[in-house]
Amino acid sequence: MKHSSVDLLLLLLTIAVLTSPVYSDLVLSKVERRIDVTSQIARVTKTLKVVNSGSESVSEFILTFPKFLGNNLAYLSVSHSEGKGKSKRSLVKLSVKAANLKGVPDSISVYSVALPKALTKGDTLTLEVVAAFTNVLQPFPEKISQRDIHLVMLQESAQYLSPYAVESQSLSIKLPNARIESYTNLDGTKLQGTELKYGPYKNLPQYSYSPIVVHFESKAAFAVAEKLVREIEVSHWGNVQVTEHYNIVHRGAQLKGEFSRLDFQGRPPSGVSAFRHLLARLPPRAHSIYYRDDIGNISTSQMQSDSKKTELLIEPRFPLFGGWRTFFTIGYGLPLRDFLFASEGKRFLNISFGSPMIDLVTEKLIVQVVLPEGSKDISVTTPFAVKQSQEIKYSHLDIAGRPVVVLEKNNVVPDHNQYIQVYYKFSNINLLSEPLMLISGFFVLFITCIIYTRADFSISKSSAIYLAKLHWDEVLATVQEVQNIIHKCLATHDKLESSLRDLSRTGDIQTCKAARKSTDSLLKDLSKELKPLLTFLQSSSSASQISPKVEELITKEKELQEKLMAKHTTVVEGYEKKSSGRDIENRIASQQQKIIALRQEIEDLLEFIDEI
Amino acid sequence: MAALESPPPGTPSAMRHAFGNVLSVLILVLIGVLAFSIRLFSVIKYESVIHEFDPYFNYRVTQFLSKNGIYEFWNWFDDRTWYPLGRVIGGTVYPGLTLTAGTIWWVVNSLNIPLSVETVCVFTAPVFSAFASWATYFLTKEVKGSGAGLAAAALLAMVPSYISRSVAGSYDNEAVAIFALIFTFYLYIKTLNTGSLFYATLNAIAYFYMVCSWGGYTFIINLIPMHVLLCIVTGRYSPRLYIAYAPLVVLGTLLAALVPVVGFNAVLTSEHFASFLVFIIIHVVALVYYIKGLLSPKMFKVAVTLVVSVGLVVCVIAVGILVALVASSPTGGWSGRSLSLLDPTYASKYIPIIASVSEHQPPTWPSYFMDINVLAFLVPAGIIACFSPLSDASSFVVLYIVMSVYFSGVMVRLMLVLAPAACIMSGIALSQAFDVFTASIKYHLSGSSNSTNDAEDNNSTNNAPKDDASASKADKSEETAKERPSKKGKKKEREHVVDKPSVKSKTVKKALVLPLEASIVALLLLIMLGAFYVIHCVWAAAEAYSAPSIVLTSQSRDGLHVFDDFRESYAWLSHNTDVDDKVASWWDYGYQTTAMANRTVIVDNNTWNNTHIATVGTAMSSPEKAAWEIFNSLDVKYVLVVFGGLIGYPSDDINKFLWMVRIGGGVFPHIKEADYLRDGQYRIDSEATPTMLNSLMYKLSYYRFVETDGKGFDRVRRTEIGKKHFKLTHFEEVFTSHHWMVRLYKLKPQKNRIRGKAKKLKSKTSSGSSSKSAKKNPWI
């Protein structure tokens, strides 16, 4: 088996290194180790009291891990506490880098810590080491059925592996509140509640190692994002849009056999190894939150928010058993003023690096910070090493594209959720470029429309069709004029008629005659106006369809005029002769009928012409 | 616009024209907005997601197109469906919708507006329904003036029948096809009215777009010839008719043959023959008219007798050859769907697959009321209005409504073709009614006072010239009544001596005049009718037609409950199975499985291979072992069944099961429908037949169902199930969704043979089972 071979290797190693030369004169007077395995991440906290017992001053401190742990090391931070006594709260982070030491076998990973100041003889220093390991909780058995509980195994050493001699060492392992299957029982092993204690061991030589194995039930969600892409898009209109694409897999013991919904929903529920929820702790004032995947919105999510934080409880489409995968996207907007600041003529975005999900391990994290179009002098500061590159993204109406800072990091744990800063220069005028572009775009559109409707785009100004069209327009205008004149004539006729009615009421012949005279002259003027129009119509070839109708209209109008005049004379004469009203009516009855018929015809003609 | 140019600017009439034009453009824009926004209920109430079944296929094709480009698309052989046959997508799909959405996506993205393909697909249908209502405006305007056009466009913008196929997310061929249909008709009418070859060419291109978009193009290519024939028979032949028809047939057929899915069908199938026949007839008629103009009447008579006698002989021979050719093909050259249109009982007799689709069933009366609502009452009035006076254009519209009423009566799906016709007719009816009522009110009002209502005038002045003919008939009887008002009219004229009002008052004078009170009441009633229509449409859009059908919701006391089981299982399939696994399900879920889960399916909604579907149907209706053998021979790894018994989802596989039996039995006779029915009744309770209770579908649906409530009460069938406790030997449950709506089973691998046992049973099993399975299973 894998584990036993590792153990064997380590055992050999221990013997091997025992013979290796003493590295330095540092001595660890007291080592306290606490391992927290309540989640899927093994979080190791160590307090090391370092004493320089040699004569030379030392400015470097070596941390070692067995390789199988070192390979899974996701996060390592070493800090040393300044000040004395109870108030030593100000922790100073020290720089750590992977190192390669001569004489140390390959099965040990080595990290060197630069001490804040060289330790001279007799000096002591307290170091706080925090390390987070992923994948060190091995599911065992590796395949379980839906009914089984999820058992995992932790391998560690009861004694602290160090190139330095250790005077006193103790280890406590914090286990989840559940069943403990077995653990390696050494001298002084105590199980208190959920805490398993080894030690204290006194006066350990260098590179001492005694393997222990703890086998226990884990109820934690072994949610691992195989790939997480976070896109952070800065808009100077007041929003930072974050979009996160998750590829989640359950890295616990694999499910074997059937998945039965009945048992899963039954009482007592089986399938405790599966997880249904993930909790994301978003920044306060996060808004427009969505949760979806390739095929649409996922409706199972809850949100709680207060002034300190926004909590989003999301439930994947299906419960995730060991080995099952899913994919989803969450997105949210953040107010710009909470994250964007200005300093020394530059702006900088101050935003957290990792995923907001609680206890999520990310195997490959890609953070893309999309800056507004026209940003310059971009630089990034991160609290830990990441791979950086730059891209261009084209989004809403971009021309030059937006600069994108791409940060990549493997094996990310929640401890990496620290703030990163992206510095850039951006002038506010660029902000207006896109609205101005839209405005000018529409402006040009309308201008072209106006020009198109107003201007004459015919290719040949002398072509027959073009001339015909011009001519036709002229004809139409003339016809319109004719119509207007006819309408005026008709109105005059009406006046004449009304004068007749006045006559019948008042019997004032003189005014009636005057009216007659005025209308006469008016009508004559109108017919004079009509003449050139008519000749124009008759002469033009394209009006051949209309001109007969217009002619007919004019003659009809003339006729009507005459009839009306005749009627008028008859009536006036009748009044002059003092004939009775009835007599006059009888006399003009036939005329009246003709007038009505004519008028009707004229109106029909007018309408006909109208339609042309 | 000629009207805009003719009057000298500045005169009141020009202003009125300009104002009217601006107003109608504004109204049209608003109608477009209305058509678009009323279809967004689905996005607001649910989400921006593709709906139902076929749209998922179109979505997938669009994705492929946008990713791989047009040439790859034409050559696309899809191996993820109809396993192991595959399907040539490029040659069997109507590409109009896909190309449209793909083009929109491409244009938008080249402007750097990052819309996803899905978003474009979701909103294609609402955008095109706005286009469709504008096309309706133009069509109706050609027929009865712009007032009727606006009314028809407004009606079409929210007709429920069309909404049902074009809500946001309903990304189906019909979404763009209805626009193409109306626009083609518009261009045809436009050509008919103007005689312009330009419009005739446009018409052919619009027809080409229609052919690209939907199989329903055969409706156009049959309706237009019918109209041409009608015009010829009623003596309305004109050169304009020739220009409208002949280029359409020549260009249209050539273009149609370019679409791979149509190809030579454009000249070979019976659906297109009517157009060619009429093409010949119109040429003969054109020739006759030409000769008639050349010859004297006497000579013409001689020529006619000569030509008719010779022509008859030739015709008889030609028709004989044609009939023989057509009859030599098995279906007489008609496709199954077309045949079931002509003979409504055809499908249920011969092709159960067509009959099994609910949208191919004849509609019920309530569905007419649901889908076109008050339009059903307005249509007859519209038809009457079209007859006074009857023009070429209005006769076309009448023919259109008559044909579409028939087709909608055969297939509920074709209600969609009826909807535009009904809207046009109702628009005409409404506008004419408003004309008459407002005209008579105005007439009365102008009689008593001089105030005129300008807003109403616009409508009536636009249409007034056209209804004169109808009005003038009524003139004579009105003669006496006219005397008095005409005097008052003159009083008014004295004040506005200028010009236009006199014309207007004249048209008012001539119009059909109703009593003031009656017309006011009638107007109010019409407005109420319209309001009722609007309320109904909004309700239909919001409640009835906006559900995407992949997400179900129910309103309970604790609030909205969402059933998202389909996507849950598709997501599970897509993330937790191998990418090349084959999933068997009834064909309804084929498109969704390929699009959402990206897994290979055996059959899908494109029901082109009846035998293949029958194989799946047979497997579903067989006992477990036989089914396992069929599925195993098809390389199937997972079987998907839809089960509604737990929550009461009625359209599940158990309710579709009889169709599986029928379709399976149609090809493999050992499946007999009678075996699954007890006394002719389909039941799953303890009275059910053993064949039914042992069928795979029953077992997969009800596996361990009894343990949920102890009795196994099926909420859809409202009964306890017949066989409660059983085990599966050849299948294992791998996933069941939250509400049990989708259940996924995996085929168990073949058991290792135990040496001794195998030897012992060798003689028995090998001879017995292999010969049996060979008979049953076509794939071994």
PDB file of C-alpha atoms in Angstrom, chain B residues 556-724:
ATOM      1  CA  SER B 556     -48.507  26.745  -2.782  1.00  0.00           C
ATOM      2  CA  ARG B 557     -49.248  28.242   0.595  1.00  0.00           C
ATOM      3  CA  ASP B 558     -45.586  28.648   1.447  1.00  0.00           C
ATOM      4  CA  GLY B 559     -44.963  30.524  -1.752  1.00  0.00           C
ATOM      5  CA  LEU B 560     -43.607  29.626  -5.119  1.00  0.00           C
ATOM      6  CA  HIS B 561     -42.263  26.142  -5.523  1.00  0.00           C
ATOM      7  CA  VAL B 562     -39.908  25.435  -8.384  1.00  0.00           C
ATOM      8  CA  PHE B 563     -39.529  22.051 -10.036  1.00  0.00           C
ATOM      9  CA  ASP B 564     -36.255  22.144 -11.859  1.00  0.00           C
ATOM     10  CA  ASP B 565     -35.821  18.401 -12.190  1.00  0.00           C
ATOM     11  CA  PHE B 566     -35.121  18.246 -15.896  1.00  0.00           C
ATOM     12  CA  ARG B 567     -32.136  20.503 -15.743  1.00  0.00           C
ATOM     13  CA  GLU B 568     -30.979  18.837 -12.567  1.00  0.00           C
ATOM     14  CA  SER B 569     -30.734  15.515 -14.340  1.00  0.00           C
ATOM     15  CA  TYR B 570     -29.319  16.930 -17.544  1.00  0.00           C
ATOM     16  CA  ALA B 571     -26.668  18.704 -15.516  1.00  0.00           C
ATOM     17  CA  TRP B 572     -25.915  15.486 -13.718  1.00  0.00           C
ATOM     18  CA  LEU B 573     -25.610  13.630 -17.004  1.00  0.00           C
ATOM     19  CA  SER B 574     -23.364  16.232 -18.495  1.00  0.00           C
ATOM     20  CA  HIS B 575     -20.952  16.387 -15.574  1.00  0.00           C
ATOM     21  CA  ASN B 576     -20.911  12.865 -14.238  1.00  0.00           C
ATOM     22  CA  THR B 577     -20.976  10.562 -17.210  1.00  0.00           C
ATOM     23  CA  ASP B 578     -18.443   9.939 -19.887  1.00  0.00           C
ATOM     24  CA  VAL B 579     -18.714  12.271 -22.834  1.00  0.00           C
ATOM     25  CA  ASP B 580     -19.334   9.427 -25.274  1.00  0.00           C
ATOM     26  CA  ASP B 581     -21.971   7.582 -23.269  1.00  0.00           C
ATOM     27  CA  LYS B 582     -25.229   6.902 -25.025  1.00  0.00           C
ATOM     28  CA  VAL B 583     -28.481   7.777 -23.357  1.00  0.00           C
ATOM     29  CA  ALA B 584     -31.751   6.176 -24.369  1.00  0.00           C
ATOM     30  CA  SER B 585     -35.014   7.912 -23.716  1.00  0.00           C
ATOM     31  CA  TRP B 586     -38.291   8.409 -25.504  1.00  0.00           C
ATOM     32  CA  TRP B 587     -37.785  10.738 -28.469  1.00  0.00           C
ATOM     33  CA  ASP B 588     -39.371  13.746 -26.751  1.00  0.00           C
ATOM     34  CA  TYR B 589     -36.278  14.261 -24.667  1.00  0.00           C
ATOM     35  CA  GLY B 590     -33.723  13.705 -27.401  1.00  0.00           C
ATOM     36  CA  TYR B 591     -33.148  17.328 -28.333  1.00  0.00           C
ATOM     37  CA  GLN B 592     -32.861  18.405 -24.731  1.00  0.00           C
ATOM     38  CA  THR B 593     -30.443  15.646 -23.873  1.00  0.00           C
ATOM     39  CA  THR B 594     -28.103  16.490 -26.716  1.00  0.00           C
ATOM     40  CA  ALA B 595     -28.321  20.216 -26.099  1.00  0.00           C
ATOM     41  CA  MET B 596     -28.276  20.369 -22.307  1.00  0.00           C
ATOM     42  CA  ALA B 597     -26.426  17.220 -21.332  1.00  0.00           C
ATOM     43  CA  ASN B 598     -24.271  16.944 -24.457  1.00  0.00           C
ATOM     44  CA  ARG B 599     -24.721  13.188 -24.577  1.00  0.00           C
ATOM     45  CA  THR B 600     -25.394  10.970 -27.543  1.00  0.00           C
ATOM     46  CA  VAL B 601     -29.010   9.932 -27.876  1.00  0.00           C
ATOM     47  CA  ILE B 602     -30.665   7.129 -29.782  1.00  0.00           C
ATOM     48  CA  VAL B 603     -33.723   8.996 -31.044  1.00  0.00           C
ATOM     49  CA  ASP B 604     -34.790  12.617 -30.931  1.00  0.00           C
ATOM     50  CA  ASN B 605     -37.594  14.964 -31.854  1.00  0.00           C
ATOM     51  CA  ASN B 606     -36.647  14.956 -35.505  1.00  0.00           C
ATOM     52  CA  THR B 607     -38.622  11.794 -36.095  1.00  0.00           C
ATOM     53  CA  TRP B 608     -37.100  10.899 -39.410  1.00  0.00           C
ATOM     54  CA  ASN B 609     -36.515   7.217 -38.817  1.00  0.00           C
ATOM     55  CA  ASN B 610     -39.612   5.411 -37.711  1.00  0.00           C
ATOM     56  CA  THR B 611     -37.861   2.063 -37.311  1.00  0.00           C
ATOM     57  CA  HIS B 612     -35.333   3.468 -34.912  1.00  0.00           C
ATOM     58  CA  ILE B 613     -38.006   5.026 -32.769  1.00  0.00           C
ATOM     59  CA  ALA B 614     -39.945   1.800 -32.896  1.00  0.00           C
ATOM     60  CA  THR B 615     -36.855  -0.009 -31.596  1.00  0.00           C
ATOM     61  CA  VAL B 616     -36.729   2.250 -28.558  1.00  0.00           C
ATOM     62  CA  GLY B 617     -40.491   1.915 -28.148  1.00  0.00           C
ATOM     63  CA  THR B 618     -40.129  -1.846 -28.302  1.00  0.00           C
ATOM     64  CA  ALA B 619     -37.394  -1.822 -25.695  1.00  0.00           C
ATOM     65  CA  MET B 620     -39.491   0.294 -23.382  1.00  0.00           C
ATOM     66  CA  SER B 621     -42.458  -2.038 -23.742  1.00  0.00           C
ATOM     67  CA  SER B 622     -40.434  -5.247 -23.442  1.00  0.00           C
ATOM     68  CA  PRO B 623     -39.617  -7.092 -20.238  1.00  0.00           C
ATOM     69  CA  GLU B 624     -36.346  -6.194 -18.570  1.00  0.00           C
ATOM     70  CA  LYS B 625     -34.098  -8.774 -20.132  1.00  0.00           C
ATOM     71  CA  ALA B 626     -35.243  -8.289 -23.683  1.00  0.00           C
ATOM     72  CA  ALA B 627     -35.009  -4.548 -23.211  1.00  0.00           C
ATOM     73  CA  TRP B 628     -31.508  -4.866 -21.855  1.00  0.00           C
ATOM     74  CA  GLU B 629     -30.507  -6.808 -24.926  1.00  0.00           C
ATOM     75  CA  ILE B 630     -31.921  -4.221 -27.282  1.00  0.00           C
ATOM     76  CA  PHE B 631     -30.310  -1.366 -25.421  1.00  0.00           C
ATOM     77  CA  ASN B 632     -27.033  -3.174 -25.080  1.00  0.00           C
ATOM     78  CA  SER B 633     -26.942  -3.824 -28.795  1.00  0.00           C
ATOM     79  CA  LEU B 634     -27.394  -0.072 -29.292  1.00  0.00           C
ATOM     80  CA  ASP B 635     -24.446   0.652 -26.967  1.00  0.00           C
ATOM     81  CA  VAL B 636     -26.784   2.377 -24.573  1.00  0.00           C
ATOM     82  CA  LYS B 637     -25.311   3.053 -21.167  1.00  0.00           C
ATOM     83  CA  TYR B 638     -28.047   5.061 -19.492  1.00  0.00           C
ATOM     84  CA  VAL B 639     -31.815   4.999 -19.777  1.00  0.00           C
ATOM     85  CA  LEU B 640     -33.758   8.118 -18.934  1.00  0.00           C
ATOM     86  CA  VAL B 641     -37.418   8.005 -17.976  1.00  0.00           C
ATOM     87  CA  VAL B 642     -39.696  10.837 -16.976  1.00  0.00           C
ATOM     88  CA  PHE B 643     -42.000  10.023 -14.122  1.00  0.00           C
ATOM     89  CA  GLY B 644     -44.659  12.343 -12.736  1.00  0.00           C
ATOM     90  CA  GLY B 645     -46.355  10.045 -10.303  1.00  0.00           C
ATOM     91  CA  LEU B 646     -44.808  11.520  -7.193  1.00  0.00           C
ATOM     92  CA  ILE B 647     -45.719  15.147  -7.738  1.00  0.00           C
ATOM     93  CA  GLY B 648     -48.477  14.785 -10.315  1.00  0.00           C
ATOM     94  CA  TYR B 649     -46.771  15.892 -13.509  1.00  0.00           C
ATOM     95  CA  PRO B 650     -49.132  14.587 -16.147  1.00  0.00           C
ATOM     96  CA  SER B 651     -47.060  14.502 -19.326  1.00  0.00           C
ATOM     97  CA  ASP B 652     -44.735  11.757 -18.207  1.00  0.00           C
ATOM     98  CA  ASP B 653     -43.615   8.611 -19.937  1.00  0.00           C
ATOM     99  CA  ILE B 654     -46.291   6.373 -18.446  1.00  0.00           C
ATOM    100  CA  ASN B 655     -48.917   8.536 -20.097  1.00  0.00           C
ATOM    101  CA  LYS B 656     -47.028   8.420 -23.379  1.00  0.00           C
ATOM    102  CA  PHE B 657     -46.446   4.723 -23.040  1.00  0.00           C
ATOM    103  CA  LEU B 658     -49.283   3.611 -25.298  1.00  0.00           C
ATOM    104  CA  TRP B 659     -47.699   5.544 -28.159  1.00  0.00           C
ATOM    105  CA  MET B 660     -44.459   3.693 -27.558  1.00  0.00           C
ATOM    106  CA  VAL B 661     -46.365   0.449 -27.735  1.00  0.00           C
ATOM    107  CA  ARG B 662     -48.192   1.514 -30.874  1.00  0.00           C
ATOM    108  CA  ILE B 663     -45.130   2.802 -32.672  1.00  0.00           C
ATOM    109  CA  GLY B 664     -43.068  -0.193 -31.549  1.00  0.00           C
ATOM    110  CA  GLY B 665     -45.816  -2.568 -32.572  1.00  0.00           C
ATOM    111  CA  GLY B 666     -46.056  -0.906 -35.949  1.00  0.00           C
ATOM    112  CA  VAL B 667     -42.618  -2.225 -36.835  1.00  0.00           C
ATOM    113  CA  PHE B 668     -42.143  -5.219 -34.526  1.00  0.00           C
ATOM    114  CA  PRO B 669     -45.382  -7.156 -34.537  1.00  0.00           C
ATOM    115  CA  HIS B 670     -44.672  -9.129 -31.377  1.00  0.00           C
ATOM    116  CA  ILE B 671     -45.576  -5.984 -29.420  1.00  0.00           C
ATOM    117  CA  LYS B 672     -49.339  -5.899 -29.419  1.00  0.00           C
ATOM    118  CA  GLU B 673     -51.312  -2.998 -28.064  1.00  0.00           C
ATOM    119  CA  ALA B 674     -53.995  -5.324 -26.751  1.00  0.00           C
ATOM    120  CA  ASP B 675     -51.524  -6.961 -24.383  1.00  0.00           C
ATOM    121  CA  TYR B 676     -51.161  -3.700 -22.512  1.00  0.00           C
ATOM    122  CA  LEU B 677     -54.858  -2.952 -22.213  1.00  0.00           C
ATOM    123  CA  ARG B 678     -57.312  -4.537 -19.860  1.00  0.00           C
ATOM    124  CA  ASP B 679     -60.682  -4.575 -21.617  1.00  0.00           C
ATOM    125  CA  GLY B 680     -59.576  -1.759 -23.832  1.00  0.00           C
ATOM    126  CA  GLN B 681     -58.589   0.372 -20.889  1.00  0.00           C
ATOM    127  CA  TYR B 682     -55.132   1.604 -20.159  1.00  0.00           C
ATOM    128  CA  ARG B 683     -54.392   1.095 -16.480  1.00  0.00           C
ATOM    129  CA  ILE B 684     -51.460   0.569 -14.178  1.00  0.00           C
ATOM    130  CA  ASP B 685     -53.236  -0.554 -11.032  1.00  0.00           C
ATOM    131  CA  SER B 686     -53.720  -4.094  -9.836  1.00  0.00           C
ATOM    132  CA  GLU B 687     -56.042  -4.761 -12.764  1.00  0.00           C
ATOM    133  CA  ALA B 688     -53.305  -4.095 -15.273  1.00  0.00           C
ATOM    134  CA  THR B 689     -52.126  -6.865 -17.544  1.00  0.00           C
ATOM    135  CA  PRO B 690     -48.948  -8.762 -16.677  1.00  0.00           C
ATOM    136  CA  THR B 691     -47.318  -7.574 -19.883  1.00  0.00           C
ATOM    137  CA  MET B 692     -47.869  -4.041 -18.743  1.00  0.00           C
ATOM    138  CA  LEU B 693     -46.577  -4.665 -15.237  1.00  0.00           C
ATOM    139  CA  ASN B 694     -43.482  -6.404 -16.562  1.00  0.00           C
ATOM    140  CA  SER B 695     -42.640  -3.836 -19.160  1.00  0.00           C
ATOM    141  CA  LEU B 696     -39.433  -1.916 -18.725  1.00  0.00           C
ATOM    142  CA  MET B 697     -41.195   1.420 -18.664  1.00  0.00           C
ATOM    143  CA  TYR B 698     -43.390   0.350 -15.763  1.00  0.00           C
ATOM    144  CA  LYS B 699     -40.453  -1.003 -13.832  1.00  0.00           C
ATOM    145  CA  LEU B 700     -38.165   1.953 -14.376  1.00  0.00           C
ATOM    146  CA  SER B 701     -40.910   4.388 -13.498  1.00  0.00           C
ATOM    147  CA  TYR B 702     -42.066   2.707 -10.333  1.00  0.00           C
ATOM    148  CA  TYR B 703     -38.829   1.210  -9.055  1.00  0.00           C
ATOM    149  CA  ARG B 704     -38.945   1.567  -5.241  1.00  0.00           C
ATOM    150  CA  PHE B 705     -41.835   3.990  -5.627  1.00  0.00           C
ATOM    151  CA  VAL B 706     -43.894   2.112  -3.065  1.00  0.00           C
ATOM    152  CA  GLU B 707     -41.407   2.956  -0.354  1.00  0.00           C
ATOM    153  CA  THR B 708     -42.188   6.659  -0.569  1.00  0.00           C
ATOM    154  CA  ASP B 709     -45.621   6.437   1.010  1.00  0.00           C
ATOM    155  CA  GLY B 710     -46.010   2.737   1.693  1.00  0.00           C
ATOM    156  CA  LYS B 711     -48.844   2.317  -0.803  1.00  0.00           C
ATOM    157  CA  GLY B 712     -47.477   3.461  -4.099  1.00  0.00           C
ATOM    158  CA  PHE B 713     -50.158   5.994  -4.893  1.00  0.00           C
ATOM    159  CA  ASP B 714     -49.670   7.509  -8.317  1.00  0.00           C
ATOM    160  CA  ARG B 715     -50.851  11.114  -8.284  1.00  0.00           C
ATOM    161  CA  VAL B 716     -51.250  11.404 -12.032  1.00  0.00           C
ATOM    162  CA  ARG B 717     -53.292   8.260 -12.593  1.00  0.00           C
ATOM    163  CA  ARG B 718     -54.912   8.677  -9.155  1.00  0.00           C
ATOM    164  CA  THR B 719     -54.549   5.066  -8.273  1.00  0.00           C
ATOM    165  CA  GLU B 720     -52.295   2.696  -6.437  1.00  0.00           C
ATOM    166  CA  ILE B 721     -49.841   0.971  -8.672  1.00  0.00           C
ATOM    167  CA  GLY B 722     -50.342  -2.660  -9.542  1.00  0.00           C
ATOM    168  CA  LYS B 723     -46.999  -4.262  -8.848  1.00  0.00           C
ATOM    169  CA  LYS B 724     -45.397  -2.705  -5.844  1.00  0.00           C
TER     170      LYS B 724
END
